[in-house]
Coordinates of C-alpha atoms in Angstrom, one line a residue:
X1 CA -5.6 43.0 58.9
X2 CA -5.7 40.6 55.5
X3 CA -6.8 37.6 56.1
X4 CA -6.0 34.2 53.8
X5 CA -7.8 31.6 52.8
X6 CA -6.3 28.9 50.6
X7 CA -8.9 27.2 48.2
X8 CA -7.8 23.6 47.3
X9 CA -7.0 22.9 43.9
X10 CA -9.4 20.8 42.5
X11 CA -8.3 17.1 41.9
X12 CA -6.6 15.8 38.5
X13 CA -7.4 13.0 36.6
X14 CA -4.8 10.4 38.5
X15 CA -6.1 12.1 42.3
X16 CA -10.1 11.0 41.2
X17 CA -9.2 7.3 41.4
X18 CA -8.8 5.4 44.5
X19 CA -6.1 3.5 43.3
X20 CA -3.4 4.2 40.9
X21 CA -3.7 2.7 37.3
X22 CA -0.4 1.1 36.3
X23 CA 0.9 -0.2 33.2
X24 CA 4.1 -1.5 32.7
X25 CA 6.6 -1.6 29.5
X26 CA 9.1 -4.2 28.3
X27 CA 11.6 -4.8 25.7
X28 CA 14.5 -7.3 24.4
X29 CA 16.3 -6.6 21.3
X30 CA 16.7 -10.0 19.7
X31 CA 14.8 -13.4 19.7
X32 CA 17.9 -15.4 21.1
X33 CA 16.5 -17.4 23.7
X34 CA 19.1 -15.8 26.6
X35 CA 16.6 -12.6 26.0
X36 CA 13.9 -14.8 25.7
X37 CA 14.1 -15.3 29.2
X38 CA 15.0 -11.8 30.0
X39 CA 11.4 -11.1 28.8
X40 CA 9.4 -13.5 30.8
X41 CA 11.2 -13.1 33.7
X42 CA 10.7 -8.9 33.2
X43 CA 6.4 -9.5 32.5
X44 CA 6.5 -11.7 35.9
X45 CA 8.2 -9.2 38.0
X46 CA 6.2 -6.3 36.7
X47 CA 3.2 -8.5 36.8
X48 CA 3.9 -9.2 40.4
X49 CA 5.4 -6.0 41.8
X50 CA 2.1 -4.0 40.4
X51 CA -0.7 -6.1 41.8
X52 CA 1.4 -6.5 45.3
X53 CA 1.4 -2.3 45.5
X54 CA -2.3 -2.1 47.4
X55 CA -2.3 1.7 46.0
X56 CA -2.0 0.0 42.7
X57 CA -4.4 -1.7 39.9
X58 CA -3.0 -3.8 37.0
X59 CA -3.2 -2.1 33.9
X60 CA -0.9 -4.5 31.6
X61 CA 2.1 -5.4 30.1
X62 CA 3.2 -3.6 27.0
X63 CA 6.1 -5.5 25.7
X64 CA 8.0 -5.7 22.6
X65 CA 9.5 -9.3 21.5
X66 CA 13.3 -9.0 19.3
X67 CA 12.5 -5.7 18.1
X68 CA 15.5 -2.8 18.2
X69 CA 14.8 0.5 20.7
X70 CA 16.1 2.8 18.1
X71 CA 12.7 3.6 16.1
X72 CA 9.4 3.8 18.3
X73 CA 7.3 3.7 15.0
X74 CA 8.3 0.1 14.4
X75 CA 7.4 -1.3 17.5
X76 CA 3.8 -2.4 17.5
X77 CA 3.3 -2.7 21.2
X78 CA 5.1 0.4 22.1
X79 CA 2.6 2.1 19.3
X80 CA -0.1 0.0 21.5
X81 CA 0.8 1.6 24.8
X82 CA 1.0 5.6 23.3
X83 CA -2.4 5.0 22.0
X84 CA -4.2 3.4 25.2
X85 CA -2.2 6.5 26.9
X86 CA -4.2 8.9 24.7
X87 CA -7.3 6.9 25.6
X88 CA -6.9 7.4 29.3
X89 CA -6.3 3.8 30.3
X90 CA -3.7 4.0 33.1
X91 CA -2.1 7.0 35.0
X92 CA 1.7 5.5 35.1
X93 CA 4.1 3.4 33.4
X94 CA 6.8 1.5 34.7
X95 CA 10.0 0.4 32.6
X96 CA 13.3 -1.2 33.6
X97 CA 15.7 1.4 32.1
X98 CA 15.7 4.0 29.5
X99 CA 17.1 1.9 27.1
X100 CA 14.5 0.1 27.3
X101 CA 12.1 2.2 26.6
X102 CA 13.8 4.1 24.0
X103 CA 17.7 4.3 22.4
X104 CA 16.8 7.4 20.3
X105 CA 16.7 10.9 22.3
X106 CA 14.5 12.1 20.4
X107 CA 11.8 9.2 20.5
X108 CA 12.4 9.1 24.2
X109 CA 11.7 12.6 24.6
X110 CA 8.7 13.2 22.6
X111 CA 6.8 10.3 24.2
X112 CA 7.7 11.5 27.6
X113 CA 6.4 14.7 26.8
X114 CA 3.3 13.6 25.3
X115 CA 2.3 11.2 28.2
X116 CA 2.9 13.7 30.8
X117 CA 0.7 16.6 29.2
X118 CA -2.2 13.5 29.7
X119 CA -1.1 13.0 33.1
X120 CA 0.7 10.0 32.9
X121 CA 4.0 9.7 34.5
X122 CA 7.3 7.3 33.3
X123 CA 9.0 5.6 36.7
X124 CA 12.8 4.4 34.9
X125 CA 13.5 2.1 37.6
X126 CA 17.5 1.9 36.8
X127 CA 18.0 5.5 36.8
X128 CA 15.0 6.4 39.9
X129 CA 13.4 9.0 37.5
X130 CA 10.0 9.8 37.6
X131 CA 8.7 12.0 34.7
X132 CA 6.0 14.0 36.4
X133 CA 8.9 15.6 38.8
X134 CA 10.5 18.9 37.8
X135 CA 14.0 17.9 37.5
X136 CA 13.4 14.7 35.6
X137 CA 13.5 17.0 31.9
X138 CA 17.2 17.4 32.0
X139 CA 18.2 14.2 33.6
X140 CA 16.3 12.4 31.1
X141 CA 17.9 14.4 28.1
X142 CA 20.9 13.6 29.4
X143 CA 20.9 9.6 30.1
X144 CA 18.7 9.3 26.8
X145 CA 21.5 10.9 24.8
X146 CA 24.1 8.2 26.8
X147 CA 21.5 5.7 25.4
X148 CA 22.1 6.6 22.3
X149 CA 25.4 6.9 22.3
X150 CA 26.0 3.4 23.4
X151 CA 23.7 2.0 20.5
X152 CA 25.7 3.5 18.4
X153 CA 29.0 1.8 19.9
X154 CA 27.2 -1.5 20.0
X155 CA 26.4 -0.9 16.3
X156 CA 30.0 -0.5 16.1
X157 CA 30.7 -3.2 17.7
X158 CA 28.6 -5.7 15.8
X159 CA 29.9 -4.2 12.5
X160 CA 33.5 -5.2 13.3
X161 CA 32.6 -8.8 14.5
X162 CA 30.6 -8.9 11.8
X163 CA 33.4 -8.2 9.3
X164 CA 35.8 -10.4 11.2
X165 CA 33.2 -13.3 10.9
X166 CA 32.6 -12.8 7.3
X167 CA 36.5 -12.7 6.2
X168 CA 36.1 -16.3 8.0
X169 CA 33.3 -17.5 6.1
X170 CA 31.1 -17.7 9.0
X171 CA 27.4 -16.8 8.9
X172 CA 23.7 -17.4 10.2
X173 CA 20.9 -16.9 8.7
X174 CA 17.1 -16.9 10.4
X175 CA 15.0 -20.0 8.5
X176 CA 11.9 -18.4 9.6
X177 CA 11.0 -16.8 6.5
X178 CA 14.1 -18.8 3.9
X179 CA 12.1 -21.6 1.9
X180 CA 13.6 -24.6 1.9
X181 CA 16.1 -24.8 5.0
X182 CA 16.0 -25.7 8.7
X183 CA 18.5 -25.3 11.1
X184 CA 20.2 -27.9 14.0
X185 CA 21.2 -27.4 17.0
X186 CA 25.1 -25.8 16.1
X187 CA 22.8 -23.7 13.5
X188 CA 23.8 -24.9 10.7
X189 CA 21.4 -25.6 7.4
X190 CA 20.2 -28.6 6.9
X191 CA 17.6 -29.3 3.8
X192 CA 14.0 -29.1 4.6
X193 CA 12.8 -31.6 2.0
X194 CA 9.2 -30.8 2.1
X195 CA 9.5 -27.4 1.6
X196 CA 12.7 -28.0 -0.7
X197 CA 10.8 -29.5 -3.4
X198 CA 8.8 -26.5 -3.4
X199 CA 12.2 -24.4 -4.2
X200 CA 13.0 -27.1 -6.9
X201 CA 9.9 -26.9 -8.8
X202 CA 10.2 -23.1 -9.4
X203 CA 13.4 -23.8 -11.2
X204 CA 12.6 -26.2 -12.9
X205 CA 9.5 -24.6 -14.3
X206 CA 11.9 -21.4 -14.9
X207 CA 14.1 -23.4 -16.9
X208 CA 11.2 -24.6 -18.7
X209 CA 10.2 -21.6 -19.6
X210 CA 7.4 -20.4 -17.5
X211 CA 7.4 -16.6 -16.3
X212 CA 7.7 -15.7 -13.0
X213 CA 4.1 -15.1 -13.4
X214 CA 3.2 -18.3 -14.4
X215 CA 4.8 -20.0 -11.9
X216 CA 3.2 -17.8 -9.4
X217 CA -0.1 -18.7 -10.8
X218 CA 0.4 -22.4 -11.1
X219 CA 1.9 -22.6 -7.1
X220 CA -1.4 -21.2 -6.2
X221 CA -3.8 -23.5 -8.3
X222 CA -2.1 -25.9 -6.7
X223 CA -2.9 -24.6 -3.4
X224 CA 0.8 -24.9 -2.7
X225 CA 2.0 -22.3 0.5
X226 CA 4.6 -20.1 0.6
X227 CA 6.7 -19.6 3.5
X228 CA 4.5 -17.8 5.5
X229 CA 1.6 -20.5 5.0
X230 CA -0.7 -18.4 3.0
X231 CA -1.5 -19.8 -1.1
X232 CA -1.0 -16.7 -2.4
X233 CA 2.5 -16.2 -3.9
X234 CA 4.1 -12.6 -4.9
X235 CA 6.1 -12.5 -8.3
X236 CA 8.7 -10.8 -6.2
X237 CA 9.2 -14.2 -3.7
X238 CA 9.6 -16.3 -7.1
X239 CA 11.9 -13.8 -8.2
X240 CA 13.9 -13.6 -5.0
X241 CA 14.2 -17.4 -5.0
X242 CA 15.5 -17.9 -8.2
X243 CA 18.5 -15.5 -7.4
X244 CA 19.5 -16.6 -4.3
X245 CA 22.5 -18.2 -4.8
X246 CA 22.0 -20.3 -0.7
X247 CA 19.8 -22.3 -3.0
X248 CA 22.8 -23.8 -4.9
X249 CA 24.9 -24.5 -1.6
X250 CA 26.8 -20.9 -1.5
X251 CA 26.1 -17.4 0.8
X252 CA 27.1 -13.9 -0.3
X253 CA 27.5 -12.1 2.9
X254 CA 26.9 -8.4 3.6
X255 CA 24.1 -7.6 1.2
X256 CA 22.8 -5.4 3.1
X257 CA 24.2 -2.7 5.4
X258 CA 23.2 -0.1 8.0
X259 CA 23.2 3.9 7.3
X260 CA 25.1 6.2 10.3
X261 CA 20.6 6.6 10.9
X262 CA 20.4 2.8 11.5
X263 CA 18.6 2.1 8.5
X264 CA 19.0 -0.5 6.4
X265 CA 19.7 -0.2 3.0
X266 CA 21.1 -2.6 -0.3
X267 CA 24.8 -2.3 0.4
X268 CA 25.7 -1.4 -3.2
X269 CA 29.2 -1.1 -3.0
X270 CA 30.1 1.3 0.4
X271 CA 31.2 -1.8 2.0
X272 CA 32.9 -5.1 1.0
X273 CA 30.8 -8.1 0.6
X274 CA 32.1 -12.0 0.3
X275 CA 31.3 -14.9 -1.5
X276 CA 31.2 -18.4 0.4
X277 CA 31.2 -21.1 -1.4
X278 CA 29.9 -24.9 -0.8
X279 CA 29.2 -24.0 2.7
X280 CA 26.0 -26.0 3.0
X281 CA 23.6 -28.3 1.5
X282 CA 22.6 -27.4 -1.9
X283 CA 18.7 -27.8 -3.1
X284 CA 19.9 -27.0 -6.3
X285 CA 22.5 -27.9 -9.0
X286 CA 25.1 -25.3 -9.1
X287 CA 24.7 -26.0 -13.7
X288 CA 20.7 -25.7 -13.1
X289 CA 21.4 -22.2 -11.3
X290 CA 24.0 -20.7 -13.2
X291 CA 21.2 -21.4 -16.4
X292 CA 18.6 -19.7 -14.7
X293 CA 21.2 -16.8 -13.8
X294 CA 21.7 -16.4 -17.4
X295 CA 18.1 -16.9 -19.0
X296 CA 17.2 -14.1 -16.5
X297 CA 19.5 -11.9 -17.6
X298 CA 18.6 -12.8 -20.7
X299 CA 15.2 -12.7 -20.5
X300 CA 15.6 -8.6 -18.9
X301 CA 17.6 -7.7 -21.8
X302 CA 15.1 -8.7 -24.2
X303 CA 12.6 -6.7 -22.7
X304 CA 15.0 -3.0 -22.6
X305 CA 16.3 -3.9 -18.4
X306 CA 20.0 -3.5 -19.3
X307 CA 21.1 -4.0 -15.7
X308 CA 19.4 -7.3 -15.6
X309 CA 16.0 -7.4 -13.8
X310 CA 13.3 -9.0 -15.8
X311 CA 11.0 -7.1 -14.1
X312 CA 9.2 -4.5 -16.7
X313 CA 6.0 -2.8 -16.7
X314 CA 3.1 -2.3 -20.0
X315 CA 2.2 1.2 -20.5
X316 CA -0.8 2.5 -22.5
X317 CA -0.3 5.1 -24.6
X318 CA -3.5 6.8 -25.3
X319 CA -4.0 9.0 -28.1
X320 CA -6.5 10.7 -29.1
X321 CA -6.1 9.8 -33.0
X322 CA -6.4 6.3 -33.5
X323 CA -3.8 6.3 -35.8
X324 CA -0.6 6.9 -33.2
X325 CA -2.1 4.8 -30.7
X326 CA 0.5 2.0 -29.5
X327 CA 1.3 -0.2 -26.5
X328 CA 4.9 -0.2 -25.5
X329 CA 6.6 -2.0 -22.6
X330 CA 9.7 -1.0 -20.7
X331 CA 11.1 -0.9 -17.6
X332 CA 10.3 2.2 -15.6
X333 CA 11.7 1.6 -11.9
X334 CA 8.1 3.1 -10.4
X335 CA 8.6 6.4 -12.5
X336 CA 5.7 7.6 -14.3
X337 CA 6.6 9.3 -17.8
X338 CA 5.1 11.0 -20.9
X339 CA 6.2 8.8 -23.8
X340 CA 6.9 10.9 -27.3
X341 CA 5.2 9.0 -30.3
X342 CA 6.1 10.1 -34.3
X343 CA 8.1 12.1 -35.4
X344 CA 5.2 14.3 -34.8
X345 CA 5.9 13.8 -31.3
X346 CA 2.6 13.1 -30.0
X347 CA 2.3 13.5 -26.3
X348 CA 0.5 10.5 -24.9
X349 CA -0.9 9.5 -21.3
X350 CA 0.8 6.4 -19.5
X351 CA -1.2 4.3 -17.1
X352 CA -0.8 0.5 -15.9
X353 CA -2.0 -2.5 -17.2

């Protein structure tokens, strides 16, 4: 007669430790401070319900502060979380709801997959899922692609109120990173007068005649900051200032739109866009503006730009007679290029100066 003897299988990773190691993650899409709260209040209960589980030890709190659930990549402490995962440093993650964890399938998927071939499990509280379970594949394909599908008609959503608020005239705009402005309580602009006569020397060394360059150069020997408190100033900031028509008490609304990937991109004339004007404090004369407007222009035609950006870039040309060697500048948009010299048509190389 046979005779069986079952041999145990040897214990995994999670089995080895006494307790389990839990980690748990949390999201909120915007900075308002409704989801503010959402936030704290989400880190106290998962702080709380992990250390009160005595087959439990704290691993942390992964969460992600105003940032969207559609693309994993760009959220730093999500990124945080996959790579302490890959380092072994907890056995299970807890997270209110798929959505919050991820609105893009195949985000969701891929990180599920790659945490449970380390071991680690996902526990979705809203939908009672736990990814180490066998029927948890197909139930979470399912309510991930539901996810999706409702950011898309929440994208929708915003889009139309967005257009409706436009046609009105009605805006906000974030001061954290817009020189020169503050905001009240009803959230509308009021004139930072420090940082405003910041915005109102650059134009008025523009109009001088400095270069953007110069200007640049000159904020920073003056130890002057920019917006985000650092003394180094980009030629691209200066730029930006000087053709933002907010600085002259108007808006133009829907410069920017988002693809049917959620990307945004320079709306450059797939959607409407509308032009507010005198709807708030100006920092700059509307004459002093329209002058910079047009030495710009000017100023990019001069140098070959005929759409208008005074950006331009030297090229070398090197040759190897002496004779056809020249410096030329034009505007190249970041494309390198072989310039033709002569009528012998000398091929030279380019390179940046």
């Amino acid at each position: 007669m046979k005779k069986i003897r079952t041999i145990e299988k040897s214990p995994t990773l999670n089995e080895s430790h006494k307790k389990l190691r839990v980690c748990a993650y949390c999201r909120v899409s915007t900075d308002q401070i409704d989801q503010q709260n959402s936030l704290s209040a989400q880190v106290q209960h998962y702080t709380s319900y992990i250390n009160s589980n005595p087959a439990w030890t704290f691993a942390g709190i992964y969460s992600d502060n105003g940032l969207s659930g559609k693309n994993a990549a760009k959220r730093p402490e999500f990124m945080r979380m996959v790579q302490d995962a890959e380092n072994k440093k907890f056995d299970l993650v807890i997270t209110k709801s798929i959505s919050r964890f991820a609105r893009n399938t195949q985000d969701c998927l891929e990180t599920v997959r790659k945490l449970k071939l380390l071991g680690i499990g996902v526990q979705f509280e809203k939908e009672a899922i736990n990814t180490l379970t066998a029927e948890s594949e197909l139930l979470l394909s399912i309510l991930s692609s539901v996810a999706e599908e409702e950011l898309a008609s929440i994208s929708q959503n915003m889009h139309w109120s967005n257009q409706r608020r436009f046609k009105k005239g009605k805006f906000s705009v974030s001061t954290k990173r817009f020189l020169g402005y503050d905001k009240n309580h009803d959230g509308n602009l009021l004139i930072n007068e420090e940082q405003a006569a910041i915005v109102r020397r650059i134009f008025k060394d523009y109009l001088s005649g400095l270069g953007v360059s110069c200007i640049a150069k000159g904020l920073e020997a003056d130890e002057i900051n920019n917006i985000s408190g650092k003394v180094k100033w980009a030629e691209s900031s200066i730029r930006d200032i000087l053709k933002n028509e907010k600085y002259c008490g108007d808006a133009r609304l829907q410069k920017t739109i988002t693809t049917a990937l959620y990307n945004r991109k320079r709306n450059s004339g797939e959607a409407p866009m509308y032009y507010v004007k005198d709807c708030h404090p100006a920092i700059i004369r509307r004459e002093d503006f329209d002058k910079v407007q047009e030495l710009m222009m000017e100023r990019a035609k001069s140098k070959g730009n005929i759409e208008g950006d005074e950006r331009s870039t030297k090229i070398v040309i090197l040759s190897l007679e002496p004779l056809f060697a020249a410096i030329v500048e034009i505007h190249l948009k970041g494309i390198w290029t072989i310039a033709v010299l002569s009528q012998r048509k000398f091929l030279g190389f380019v390179a940046h100066i």
